[in-house]
Tab-separated table of C-alpha atoms in Angstrom:
chain	number	residue	atom	x	y	z
A	1	MET	CA	-31.446	-20.743	-25.733
A	2	ALA	CA	-32.013	-18.871	-22.481
A	3	VAL	CA	-34.047	-21.659	-20.864
A	4	PHE	CA	-30.919	-23.836	-20.754
A	5	ASP	CA	-28.711	-21.222	-19.077
A	6	ASP	CA	-29.113	-22.718	-15.591
A	7	LEU	CA	-27.933	-26.198	-16.644
A	8	VAL	CA	-24.451	-25.804	-15.211
A	9	GLY	CA	-21.773	-28.029	-16.737
A	10	GLN	CA	-24.211	-29.815	-19.075
A	11	GLU	CA	-22.938	-28.562	-22.423
A	12	GLN	CA	-23.317	-31.894	-24.240
A	13	ALA	CA	-26.883	-32.461	-23.017
A	14	VAL	CA	-27.838	-28.857	-23.831
A	15	ALA	CA	-26.598	-29.278	-27.404
A	16	VAL	CA	-28.807	-32.369	-27.849
A	17	LEU	CA	-31.868	-30.684	-26.359
A	18	ALA	CA	-31.397	-27.483	-28.360
A	19	ARG	CA	-31.289	-29.442	-31.620
A	20	ALA	CA	-34.383	-31.402	-30.611
A	21	ALA	CA	-36.247	-28.187	-29.723
A	22	ALA	CA	-35.412	-26.783	-33.156
A	23	ALA	CA	-36.708	-29.987	-34.756
A	24	ALA	CA	-39.897	-29.761	-32.679
A	25	ARG	CA	-40.450	-26.257	-33.962
A	26	GLU	CA	-40.163	-27.594	-37.525
A	27	VAL	CA	-42.879	-30.148	-36.747
A	28	VAL	CA	-45.210	-27.430	-35.455
A	29	GLU	CA	-44.602	-25.440	-38.642
A	30	GLY	CA	-45.388	-28.451	-40.826
A	31	GLY	CA	-41.895	-29.797	-41.423
A	32	ARG	CA	-40.387	-33.223	-40.785
A	33	GLY	CA	-38.517	-32.300	-37.628
A	34	ALA	CA	-35.834	-34.985	-37.824
A	35	GLY	CA	-34.271	-35.450	-34.396
A	36	MET	CA	-37.457	-34.928	-32.395
A	37	THR	CA	-38.977	-37.885	-30.580
A	38	HIS	CA	-42.015	-38.350	-28.343
A	39	ALA	CA	-40.287	-39.949	-25.317
A	40	TRP	CA	-37.203	-38.807	-23.404
A	41	LEU	CA	-35.399	-40.201	-20.375
A	42	PHE	CA	-33.299	-37.767	-18.323
A	43	THR	CA	-30.729	-39.541	-16.152
A	44	GLY	CA	-27.879	-38.454	-13.916
A	45	PRO	CA	-26.598	-38.526	-10.326
A	46	PRO	CA	-28.276	-36.562	-7.513
A	47	GLY	CA	-27.788	-32.851	-8.023
A	48	ALA	CA	-27.085	-33.092	-11.747
A	49	GLY	CA	-30.395	-31.356	-12.467
A	50	ARG	CA	-32.546	-34.020	-14.137
A	51	GLU	CA	-35.841	-32.277	-13.423
A	52	GLU	CA	-34.395	-28.843	-14.223
A	53	ALA	CA	-33.185	-30.079	-17.612
A	54	ALA	CA	-36.549	-31.700	-18.378
A	55	ARG	CA	-38.422	-28.524	-17.417
A	56	ALA	CA	-36.095	-26.371	-19.527
A	57	PHE	CA	-36.726	-28.681	-22.501
A	58	ALA	CA	-40.478	-28.444	-21.874
A	59	ALA	CA	-40.172	-24.644	-22.017
A	60	ALA	CA	-38.239	-24.899	-25.288
A	61	LEU	CA	-41.006	-27.078	-26.758
A	62	LEU	CA	-43.856	-24.822	-25.643
A	63	CYS	CA	-42.232	-21.435	-26.320
A	64	PRO	CA	-42.982	-19.934	-29.781
A	65	ASP	CA	-39.335	-18.778	-29.920
A	66	GLY	CA	-37.887	-22.129	-28.928
A	67	GLY	CA	-37.078	-21.273	-25.319
A	68	CYS	CA	-36.433	-17.547	-24.990
A	69	GLY	CA	-36.782	-17.696	-21.204
A	70	HIS	CA	-38.645	-14.366	-21.028
A	71	CYS	CA	-42.101	-14.849	-22.555
A	72	ASP	CA	-45.327	-15.801	-20.770
A	73	GLN	CA	-45.047	-19.393	-22.039
A	74	CYS	CA	-41.593	-19.904	-20.511
A	75	HIS	CA	-42.648	-18.201	-17.292
A	76	GLN	CA	-45.717	-20.437	-16.977
A	77	VAL	CA	-43.600	-23.555	-17.495
A	78	PHE	CA	-41.137	-22.630	-14.761
A	79	ILE	CA	-43.813	-21.740	-12.205
A	80	GLY	CA	-45.857	-24.827	-13.118
A	81	SER	CA	-48.990	-23.156	-14.472
A	82	HIS	CA	-48.749	-23.839	-18.205
A	83	PRO	CA	-51.962	-25.536	-19.433
A	84	ASP	CA	-50.059	-27.880	-21.761
A	85	LEU	CA	-47.545	-29.066	-19.173
A	86	GLU	CA	-48.494	-31.880	-16.795
A	87	SER	CA	-45.834	-32.162	-14.091
A	88	VAL	CA	-45.989	-35.242	-11.866
A	89	ARG	CA	-43.862	-36.301	-8.911
A	90	PRO	CA	-44.595	-39.361	-6.756
A	91	GLU	CA	-45.365	-37.990	-3.308
A	92	GLY	CA	-45.146	-41.318	-1.542
A	93	LEU	CA	-42.788	-44.261	-1.736
A	94	SER	CA	-44.129	-45.316	-5.132
A	95	TYR	CA	-46.430	-44.306	-7.979
A	96	SER	CA	-49.447	-46.576	-8.404
A	97	VAL	CA	-51.035	-47.983	-11.524
A	98	LYS	CA	-54.240	-46.065	-10.719
A	99	GLN	CA	-52.352	-42.768	-10.675
A	100	THR	CA	-50.528	-43.712	-13.884
A	101	ARG	CA	-53.752	-44.514	-15.738
A	102	GLU	CA	-55.236	-41.193	-14.651
A	103	LEU	CA	-52.095	-39.468	-15.921
A	104	ILE	CA	-52.313	-41.277	-19.262
A	105	LEU	CA	-55.911	-40.113	-19.710
A	106	ARG	CA	-54.850	-36.508	-19.100
A	107	ALA	CA	-51.911	-36.939	-21.483
A	108	ALA	CA	-54.214	-38.030	-24.291
A	109	GLY	CA	-55.751	-34.569	-24.647
A	110	ALA	CA	-54.765	-32.272	-27.482
A	111	PRO	CA	-52.559	-29.257	-26.635
A	112	THR	CA	-54.668	-26.208	-25.875
A	113	GLN	CA	-52.288	-23.821	-27.610
A	114	GLY	CA	-51.520	-25.905	-30.667
A	115	ARG	CA	-47.909	-26.846	-29.972
A	116	TRP	CA	-47.253	-29.823	-27.673
A	117	ARG	CA	-48.784	-31.633	-24.718
A	118	VAL	CA	-45.821	-32.296	-22.379
A	119	ILE	CA	-45.825	-34.797	-19.501
A	120	LEU	CA	-42.922	-34.318	-17.094
A	121	PHE	CA	-42.672	-37.390	-14.853
A	122	GLU	CA	-40.163	-36.830	-12.043
A	123	ASP	CA	-38.802	-39.862	-10.166
A	124	ALA	CA	-40.266	-42.176	-12.787
A	125	ASP	CA	-38.204	-45.005	-11.299
A	126	ARG	CA	-40.652	-45.027	-8.370
A	127	ALA	CA	-43.469	-46.344	-10.533
A	128	THR	CA	-44.640	-49.802	-9.471
A	129	GLU	CA	-44.309	-52.684	-11.928
A	130	SER	CA	-47.981	-52.406	-12.903
A	131	ALA	CA	-47.655	-48.649	-13.287
A	132	ALA	CA	-44.558	-49.074	-15.447
A	133	ASN	CA	-46.427	-51.497	-17.720
A	134	ALA	CA	-49.270	-48.989	-18.108
A	135	LEU	CA	-46.727	-46.253	-18.848
A	136	LEU	CA	-45.092	-48.444	-21.488
A	137	LYS	CA	-48.394	-48.767	-23.328
A	138	ALA	CA	-48.794	-44.977	-23.392
A	139	ILE	CA	-45.262	-44.427	-24.678
A	140	GLU	CA	-45.685	-47.075	-27.383
A	141	GLU	CA	-48.841	-45.447	-28.766
A	142	PRO	CA	-48.684	-41.722	-27.955
A	143	PRO	CA	-50.973	-39.082	-29.447
A	144	PRO	CA	-49.185	-37.173	-32.247
A	145	ARG	CA	-48.487	-34.044	-30.182
A	146	THR	CA	-47.736	-35.602	-26.770
A	147	VAL	CA	-44.164	-35.686	-25.435
A	148	TRP	CA	-43.138	-37.718	-22.373
A	149	LEU	CA	-40.192	-36.514	-20.278
A	150	LEU	CA	-39.181	-39.156	-17.709
A	151	CYS	CA	-36.570	-38.574	-14.998
A	152	ALA	CA	-34.611	-41.305	-13.200
A	153	PRO	CA	-31.143	-41.637	-11.626
A	154	ALA	CA	-29.896	-44.152	-14.203
A	155	PRO	CA	-31.215	-45.860	-17.366
A	156	ASP	CA	-31.116	-49.233	-15.587
A	157	ASP	CA	-33.637	-47.933	-13.049
A	158	MET	CA	-36.317	-48.117	-15.750
A	159	MET	CA	-37.799	-51.188	-17.428
A	160	ILE	CA	-35.724	-52.082	-20.457
A	161	THR	CA	-38.832	-51.909	-22.650
A	162	ILE	CA	-39.454	-48.308	-21.555
A	163	ARG	CA	-35.779	-47.389	-21.800
A	164	SER	CA	-35.540	-48.734	-25.353
A	165	ARG	CA	-38.393	-46.478	-26.477
A	166	CYS	CA	-36.888	-43.293	-25.012
A	167	ARG	CA	-34.068	-41.064	-26.131
A	168	VAL	CA	-31.698	-40.929	-23.158
A	169	VAL	CA	-30.135	-37.652	-22.019
A	170	ASN	CA	-27.268	-38.311	-19.605
A	171	LEU	CA	-26.450	-35.478	-17.216
A	172	VAL	CA	-23.211	-35.246	-15.245
A	173	THR	CA	-22.204	-33.867	-11.852
A	174	PRO	CA	-21.059	-30.280	-12.459
A	175	ALA	CA	-17.641	-29.196	-11.188
A	176	PRO	CA	-17.670	-27.317	-7.847
A	177	LYS	CA	-15.970	-24.366	-9.535
A	178	ALA	CA	-18.866	-24.021	-11.988
A	179	VAL	CA	-21.441	-24.320	-9.185
A	180	ALA	CA	-19.636	-21.681	-7.116
A	181	HIS	CA	-19.641	-19.327	-10.102
A	182	VAL	CA	-23.402	-19.725	-10.516
A	183	LEU	CA	-24.039	-19.072	-6.818
A	184	ALA	CA	-21.860	-15.954	-6.877
A	185	THR	CA	-23.219	-14.478	-10.113
A	186	ARG	CA	-26.898	-15.483	-10.084
A	187	ASP	CA	-27.669	-15.705	-6.363
A	188	SER	CA	-25.326	-12.919	-5.186
A	189	VAL	CA	-23.641	-15.254	-2.699
A	190	PRO	CA	-20.283	-13.984	-1.345
A	191	PRO	CA	-17.447	-15.815	-3.183
A	192	ASP	CA	-16.026	-17.517	-0.071
A	193	ILE	CA	-19.436	-18.901	0.943
A	194	ALA	CA	-20.134	-19.911	-2.666
A	195	ARG	CA	-16.872	-21.898	-2.798
A	196	PHE	CA	-17.606	-23.564	0.547
A	197	ALA	CA	-21.170	-24.498	-0.449
A	198	ALA	CA	-20.170	-25.848	-3.868
A	199	ARG	CA	-17.367	-27.929	-2.366
A	200	ALA	CA	-19.495	-29.270	0.500
A	201	ALA	CA	-22.385	-30.124	-1.849
A	202	GLN	CA	-20.040	-31.988	-4.227
A	203	GLY	CA	-21.645	-30.486	-7.306
A	204	HIS	CA	-25.268	-30.901	-6.116
A	205	ILE	CA	-26.648	-27.543	-7.259
A	206	SER	CA	-29.803	-27.312	-5.158
A	207	ARG	CA	-27.927	-28.591	-2.096
A	208	ALA	CA	-25.192	-25.993	-2.675
A	209	ARG	CA	-27.773	-23.221	-2.964
A	210	ALA	CA	-29.429	-24.345	0.285
A	211	LEU	CA	-26.076	-24.435	2.104
A	212	ALA	CA	-25.205	-20.985	0.807
A	213	LEU	CA	-28.501	-19.310	1.620
A	214	ASP	CA	-29.926	-21.143	4.650
A	215	GLU	CA	-28.176	-20.991	8.023
A	216	GLY	CA	-30.406	-23.795	9.305
A	217	VAL	CA	-29.163	-26.155	6.576
A	218	ARG	CA	-25.575	-25.346	7.504
A	219	ARG	CA	-26.285	-26.074	11.176
A	220	ARG	CA	-27.849	-29.441	10.322
A	221	ARG	CA	-24.789	-30.338	8.244
A	222	GLU	CA	-22.502	-29.442	11.148
A	223	ALA	CA	-24.581	-31.608	13.491
A	224	VAL	CA	-24.334	-34.625	11.174
A	225	LEU	CA	-20.591	-34.230	10.606
A	226	SER	CA	-19.962	-33.931	14.348
A	227	ILE	CA	-21.198	-37.508	14.809
A	228	PRO	CA	-17.898	-39.347	14.079
A	229	ARG	CA	-16.023	-37.636	16.922
A	230	SER	CA	-18.924	-38.171	19.363
A	231	LEU	CA	-19.040	-41.992	19.095
A	232	THR	CA	-16.954	-42.796	22.159
A	233	GLY	CA	-19.138	-45.605	23.544
A	234	VAL	CA	-22.283	-47.679	23.082
A	235	GLY	CA	-24.470	-45.131	24.848
A	236	GLU	CA	-23.205	-42.336	22.638
A	237	CYS	CA	-23.905	-44.447	19.535
A	238	VAL	CA	-27.509	-45.054	20.605
A	239	SER	CA	-27.989	-41.352	21.405
A	240	ALA	CA	-26.524	-40.267	18.056
A	241	ALA	CA	-28.859	-42.656	16.223
A	242	GLU	CA	-31.854	-41.370	18.142
A	243	ARG	CA	-30.968	-37.745	17.323
A	244	LEU	CA	-30.499	-38.490	13.637
A	245	VAL	CA	-33.820	-40.336	13.295
A	246	LYS	CA	-35.677	-37.737	15.350
A	247	THR	CA	-34.312	-34.913	13.207
A	248	SER	CA	-35.505	-36.634	10.032
A	249	GLU	CA	-38.970	-37.122	11.569
A	250	GLU	CA	-39.145	-33.448	12.566
A	251	GLU	CA	-38.134	-32.354	9.069
A	252	ALA	CA	-40.810	-34.580	7.541
A	253	ALA	CA	-43.442	-33.210	9.927
A	254	ALA	CA	-42.448	-29.618	9.195
A	255	ALA	CA	-42.521	-30.228	5.449
A	256	THR	CA	-45.960	-31.866	5.437
A	257	ALA	CA	-47.990	-30.318	8.277
A	258	ALA	CA	-49.416	-27.306	6.440
A	259	LEU	CA	-49.865	-29.236	3.183
A	260	ASN	CA	-51.700	-32.083	4.925
A	261	GLU	CA	-54.027	-29.647	6.681
A	262	ASN	CA	-54.879	-27.839	3.441
A	263	GLU	CA	-55.457	-31.073	1.519
A	264	THR	CA	-57.728	-32.450	4.230
A	265	ALA	CA	-59.723	-29.233	4.482
A	266	GLU	CA	-60.188	-29.091	0.691
A	267	LEU	CA	-61.331	-32.713	0.555
A	268	ARG	CA	-63.820	-32.251	3.386
A	269	LYS	CA	-65.165	-29.168	1.660
A	270	LEU	CA	-65.448	-31.072	-1.618
A	271	TYR	CA	-67.541	-33.760	0.068
A	272	GLY	CA	-69.867	-31.267	1.682
A	273	GLU	CA	-68.742	-31.032	5.286
A	274	GLY	CA	-70.329	-28.016	6.903
A	275	SER	CA	-72.744	-27.475	3.998
A	276	THR	CA	-76.436	-26.858	4.521
A	277	GLY	CA	-79.419	-27.749	2.445
A	278	LYS	CA	-81.604	-30.706	1.655
A	279	GLY	CA	-79.796	-34.017	1.981
A	280	LEU	CA	-76.674	-32.453	3.507
A	281	ASN	CA	-75.419	-32.278	7.047
A	282	ARG	CA	-72.292	-31.260	8.840
A	283	GLY	CA	-70.607	-34.590	8.279
A	284	LEU	CA	-69.044	-35.993	5.137
A	285	VAL	CA	-71.478	-37.118	2.469
A	286	ARG	CA	-71.435	-40.675	1.162
A	287	GLY	CA	-68.019	-41.622	-0.203
A	288	GLY	CA	-66.216	-38.917	1.728
A	289	ALA	CA	-64.950	-41.198	4.486
A	290	GLY	CA	-63.302	-43.522	1.975
A	291	ALA	CA	-61.703	-40.619	0.114
A	292	LEU	CA	-60.439	-39.174	3.393
A	293	LYS	CA	-58.877	-42.530	4.359
A	294	GLU	CA	-57.184	-42.742	0.954
A	295	LEU	CA	-55.816	-39.212	1.381
A	296	GLU	CA	-54.474	-40.039	4.861
A	297	ASP	CA	-52.681	-43.100	3.456
A	298	ARG	CA	-51.053	-40.969	0.749
A	299	GLN	CA	-50.015	-38.386	3.322
A	300	LYS	CA	-48.421	-41.050	5.531
A	301	SER	CA	-46.561	-42.440	2.532
A	302	ARG	CA	-45.342	-38.955	1.626
A	303	ALA	CA	-44.109	-38.330	5.168
A	304	THR	CA	-42.271	-41.659	5.154
A	305	ARG	CA	-40.584	-40.778	1.865
A	306	ILE	CA	-39.498	-37.352	3.121
A	307	LYS	CA	-38.168	-38.867	6.349
A	308	ARG	CA	-36.276	-41.513	4.389
A	309	ASP	CA	-34.863	-38.923	1.991
A	310	SER	CA	-33.736	-36.754	4.913
A	311	LEU	CA	-31.999	-39.705	6.571
A	312	ASP	CA	-30.371	-40.713	3.301
A	313	ALA	CA	-29.018	-37.195	2.786
A	314	ALA	CA	-27.453	-37.315	6.255
A	315	LEU	CA	-25.881	-40.693	5.512
A	316	LEU	CA	-24.383	-39.357	2.304
A	317	GLU	CA	-22.883	-36.476	4.308
A	318	LEU	CA	-21.189	-39.073	6.508
A	319	VAL	CA	-19.928	-40.949	3.437
A	320	SER	CA	-18.316	-37.738	2.175
A	321	PHE	CA	-16.646	-37.266	5.584
A	322	TYR	CA	-15.079	-40.736	5.594
A	323	ARG	CA	-14.131	-40.413	1.945
A	324	ASP	CA	-12.134	-37.321	2.897
A	325	VAL	CA	-10.512	-39.268	5.751
A	326	LEU	CA	-9.529	-41.977	3.274
A	327	ALA	CA	-8.079	-39.389	0.882
A	328	MET	CA	-5.907	-37.997	3.685
A	329	GLN	CA	-4.775	-41.468	4.723
A	330	PHE	CA	-3.600	-42.199	1.186
A	331	GLY	CA	-2.170	-38.715	0.679
A	332	ALA	CA	-4.356	-38.163	-2.375
A	333	GLY	CA	-4.066	-34.685	-3.817
A	334	VAL	CA	-7.814	-34.132	-4.232
A	335	GLU	CA	-10.036	-31.336	-3.038
A	336	LEU	CA	-11.757	-32.297	0.214
A	337	ALA	CA	-15.529	-31.873	0.325
A	338	ASN	CA	-15.315	-31.062	4.027
A	339	ASP	CA	-12.154	-28.992	4.045
A	340	ASP	CA	-13.694	-26.733	6.711
A	341	LEU	CA	-13.407	-29.722	9.089
A	342	ARG	CA	-9.787	-30.508	8.260
A	343	PHE	CA	-8.773	-30.815	11.932
A	344	ASP	CA	-11.389	-33.519	12.624
A	345	LEU	CA	-10.483	-35.307	9.405
A	346	ASP	CA	-6.784	-35.259	10.243
A	347	GLN	CA	-7.389	-36.556	13.780
A	348	LEU	CA	-9.428	-39.511	12.548
A	349	ALA	CA	-7.043	-40.213	9.661
A	350	LYS	CA	-4.145	-40.537	12.134
A	351	ALA	CA	-6.125	-42.602	14.635
A	352	SER	CA	-7.346	-45.253	12.171
A	353	THR	CA	-6.282	-47.261	9.132
A	354	PRO	CA	-7.596	-47.118	5.560
A	355	GLU	CA	-9.134	-50.556	6.110
A	356	GLU	CA	-11.112	-49.249	9.083
A	357	THR	CA	-12.261	-46.250	7.091
A	358	LEU	CA	-13.501	-48.479	4.267
A	359	ARG	CA	-15.298	-50.648	6.818
A	360	ARG	CA	-17.106	-47.567	8.098
A	361	VAL	CA	-18.127	-46.506	4.600
A	362	ASP	CA	-19.473	-50.035	4.013
A	363	ALA	CA	-21.490	-49.781	7.243
A	364	ILE	CA	-23.128	-46.562	6.058
A	365	MET	CA	-23.968	-48.047	2.657
A	366	ARG	CA	-25.492	-51.134	4.345
A	367	CYS	CA	-27.632	-48.821	6.452
A	368	ARG	CA	-28.895	-47.097	3.289
A	369	GLU	CA	-29.794	-50.472	1.795
A	370	ARG	CA	-31.645	-51.511	4.954
A	371	LEU	CA	-33.631	-48.291	5.051
A	372	ALA	CA	-34.590	-48.796	1.404
A	373	ALA	CA	-35.805	-52.275	2.373
A	374	ASN	CA	-38.068	-50.766	5.091
A	375	VAL	CA	-35.989	-51.880	8.073
A	376	ASN	CA	-36.909	-49.954	11.235
A	377	PRO	CA	-34.894	-46.700	10.971
A	378	GLN	CA	-33.857	-46.622	14.638
A	379	MET	CA	-32.499	-50.179	14.498
A	380	ALA	CA	-30.721	-49.659	11.173
A	381	VAL	CA	-29.069	-46.410	12.250
A	382	GLU	CA	-28.070	-47.793	15.663
A	383	ALA	CA	-26.326	-50.757	14.005
A	384	MET	CA	-24.499	-48.354	11.725
A	385	MET	CA	-23.384	-46.102	14.583
A	386	LEU	CA	-21.959	-49.074	16.481
A	387	SER	CA	-19.907	-49.950	13.395
A	388	LEU	CA	-18.601	-46.381	13.105
A	389	ARG	CA	-17.212	-46.077	16.624
A	390	PRO	CA	-13.424	-46.449	17.101
């Protein structure tokens, strides 16, 4: 099926989804459709393509030809405009029970085109406990033509009661060679850049595509990976931490500024700001101030999430750097993710011991845990930098 063509290195998962799509088509045509179920959980490491796989399966369910990849139905699914596909992604740090209940109400409607009503819930692991309990109720008693597609890094990230009611599709990290081939053939990336991007991204497809096509992304990677050689003293550690946190804040601001402005303008317009007529004035009508405050809270939460995700991506870049150092120290014959920085890797490998390298990796992982626990980013990153210095 053409809709599954972009799922690089996921042959086993594609086989499962293709059989389920065929069974779903049987159901629509009045058959039994053995092998089709109403709840699915897509899991896999970052970059494996959880959301891409779920969206491709949604297209296969909604396409009259089972996922041709060329018809209007498939096109609408992939651009997010299909009337029977509800795609949800938590914009903030979590997904509330109020949002979940609203989603469940929308999911209860019958499909407009007679096939399926599909709910694609990205980052479902970010649902609060109350939201997860509400979601469980919906999955236990779904309407006959509603299909839930949940995405999470691992099955254990979901409540066991939800997990037990879903069919799990495990995705794997694709090999760099397969990612490089996709970049070269589908994105017309020069082969040498495709190989570099696939290797540096460690199989993370969207990250590899960004590295291959965006010079700014490559410059940010270079800035992060220059940190280890810059940590010559306490002052340098503090400066490096400040730069890293500031960069993540700037990325969050750039990603949300236009969206925040549009959302605020639309909400003010909805509540009558600037309208004329009896009972209206140029301020917000009753209820508007509360709605505006709620929107601002969501926007702040979204900015915090983006900043945290940006910082986490930088920390994972550093982990890959020290992993390469460790591989050189042990003489392991593995492909280095950061082979373009072999000189820096070799210098650090000779100047330190494997035990010191492992200590540095542990310091980065502790920093990630602290950030996830809402520790002040500047303090957490500074402590990490001090542990990384020679």
